[in-house]
């Protein structure tokens, strides 16, 4: 569906490792509290459903190449651990990874498949494809946003105008159909469905300051700067209410915000989990100092416990015994944002080892994306973790 709830990977321990900037990961799905296919429950990835674990030290480039090799078939990013389906988010991750690593052939294949199979008449991307056809046409704004960012980056990197044009067109439709003005500023809605009612459903982790900047520069549309400001204001308001951001929230027309238990206001208790943990990564890669400062606000709570749990309440108390690479990845981003580079590198390496031990589509994607965002400028960000970065 248009809003997603990511899947946890249950593990019992994470090895202590030396400081080297490497990689991170997890698994994703969509909530059952909205129309669309049911989300899988948090738990371990089924044995044999993906590439077998090989917990070795990898560079960012090696992780990217592994994702493109293991999870992409003829341009389709296949969620082998989730029934062999494909979602727009996965295609967007594939586009970002291929653009970041400079693989024009892989990028072209992924975009051609996406354009042919997921792009709707209005230009947005249908969320889910399975068994040879689209099975959920509702777009998910994070997938569309990441795809537009990747297209613009690829157009420049590969000197291919058709990618730039496609990214600019997609950006225009996102701004038209999946953003709304509030007293706090313009915000990104999780999907077209969210525009129908106020207060507006809001996923804080969908906001991507670097994507807003890239698309603003490519289009000249002032709404992208408005989205940057509005998203920052809403995130700041949420962090004024609690030490950690929630997976889901709602934003009122007057700009006030509330943490919510799910996209539709139902489901699990309010929590910091598999969605919200992406927020510090997206803010830490921003070139805007205030955005990096936002990522830094999470560090004291996340650094309180050596062994992070996959889901906590908004004060950092565990809600599960599960561990997950994304928790380490998020802490790496927060630590990097305050200049604690050795411990940030430790977290990234531990996350990558954990991701390799329990492989998944989403884990492999973030094993490539996290070091790209935090240690390189390959995706047009300003990485906070550069010492010892792999490339």
XYZ file of N, CA and C in Angstrom, residues 334-345:
36
model
N 23.522 9.381 13.568
C 23.462 10.373 14.639
C 24.851 10.657 15.202
N 25.642 9.594 15.388
C 26.998 9.786 15.904
C 27.868 10.566 14.912
N 27.727 10.250 13.636
C 28.500 10.980 12.633
C 28.119 12.451 12.617
N 26.833 12.729 12.833
C 26.361 14.114 12.808
C 26.943 14.949 13.939
N 27.351 14.300 15.048
C 27.980 15.051 16.138
C 29.502 14.950 16.080
N 30.024 14.302 15.028
C 31.464 14.218 14.855
C 32.126 13.040 15.531
N 31.335 12.103 16.049
C 31.898 10.912 16.685
C 32.128 9.854 15.612
N 33.164 10.038 14.812
C 33.376 9.195 13.640
C 33.808 7.769 13.966
N 34.693 7.533 14.936
C 35.079 6.138 15.202
C 33.909 5.251 15.618
N 33.064 5.743 16.525
C 31.938 4.926 16.967
C 30.880 4.810 15.873
N 30.737 5.843 15.062
C 29.824 5.749 13.922
C 30.283 4.666 12.959
N 31.577 4.613 12.700
C 32.124 3.586 11.818
C 31.946 2.202 12.414
